[in-house]
Amino acid sequence: MSAKKDPGVWQGFKAFLMRGNVVDLAVAVVIGAAFTNIVNSVVKGIINPLVGAFGTQNLDSYSSCLKGPCEGTGDSATGVRILWGSVLGATLTFVITAAVVYFLMVLPMSKYLARQEARRKAREGTQEVVEVSELEVLKEIRDALVAQRGSGHDRT
């Protein structure tokens, strides 16, 4: 009895894995992981030096003391600090990532899909015109046949 269930389970699992969405998601995760390294490099190599022109290159070092005395760094720090620099760095990373994904992936894909949809609608419109003209011709043939039958019945 379990021999019959195992192939069904494996078949279901195989079908699940081979579904397009799962494969696409796996590819997206791998690309996203590689893309994260690029974005982090851009932030550390370009954004941080630009911010460093006005202060320090390490955004993580920006903080405010909420409750003093705030002395030391890392685990030996005293007081209560708000590390707003790390939040700023993470926000910049997110904004850059979102902008690159939107402008390099989402926008071109949406334009491509819009063009495809317009082509599909144009093809459907052409088919409708052809179907309508064929329908009109068939109606004319029918009317001509009805007229011939009508005139043929009058003679007999």
Tab-separated table of C-alpha atoms in Angstrom, residues 33-46 48 89 93 96-97:
chain	number	residue	atom	x	y	z
A	33	ALA	CA	22.068	37.277	-3.951
A	34	ALA	CA	24.598	38.182	-6.630
A	35	PHE	CA	22.923	41.538	-7.163
A	36	THR	CA	23.159	42.328	-3.449
A	37	ASN	CA	26.944	42.186	-3.676
A	38	ILE	CA	26.905	44.674	-6.551
A	39	VAL	CA	24.654	47.095	-4.678
A	40	ASN	CA	26.746	46.828	-1.516
A	41	SER	CA	29.867	47.576	-3.563
A	42	VAL	CA	28.215	50.632	-5.102
A	43	VAL	CA	27.192	51.913	-1.667
A	44	LYS	CA	30.619	51.299	-0.129
A	45	GLY	CA	32.609	52.429	-3.165
A	46	ILE	CA	30.590	55.419	-4.381
A	48	ASN	CA	30.007	56.294	1.243
A	89	GLY	CA	23.186	53.143	4.947
A	93	THR	CA	21.129	50.356	-0.165
A	96	ILE	CA	19.508	51.931	-4.889
A	97	THR	CA	18.423	48.298	-5.144
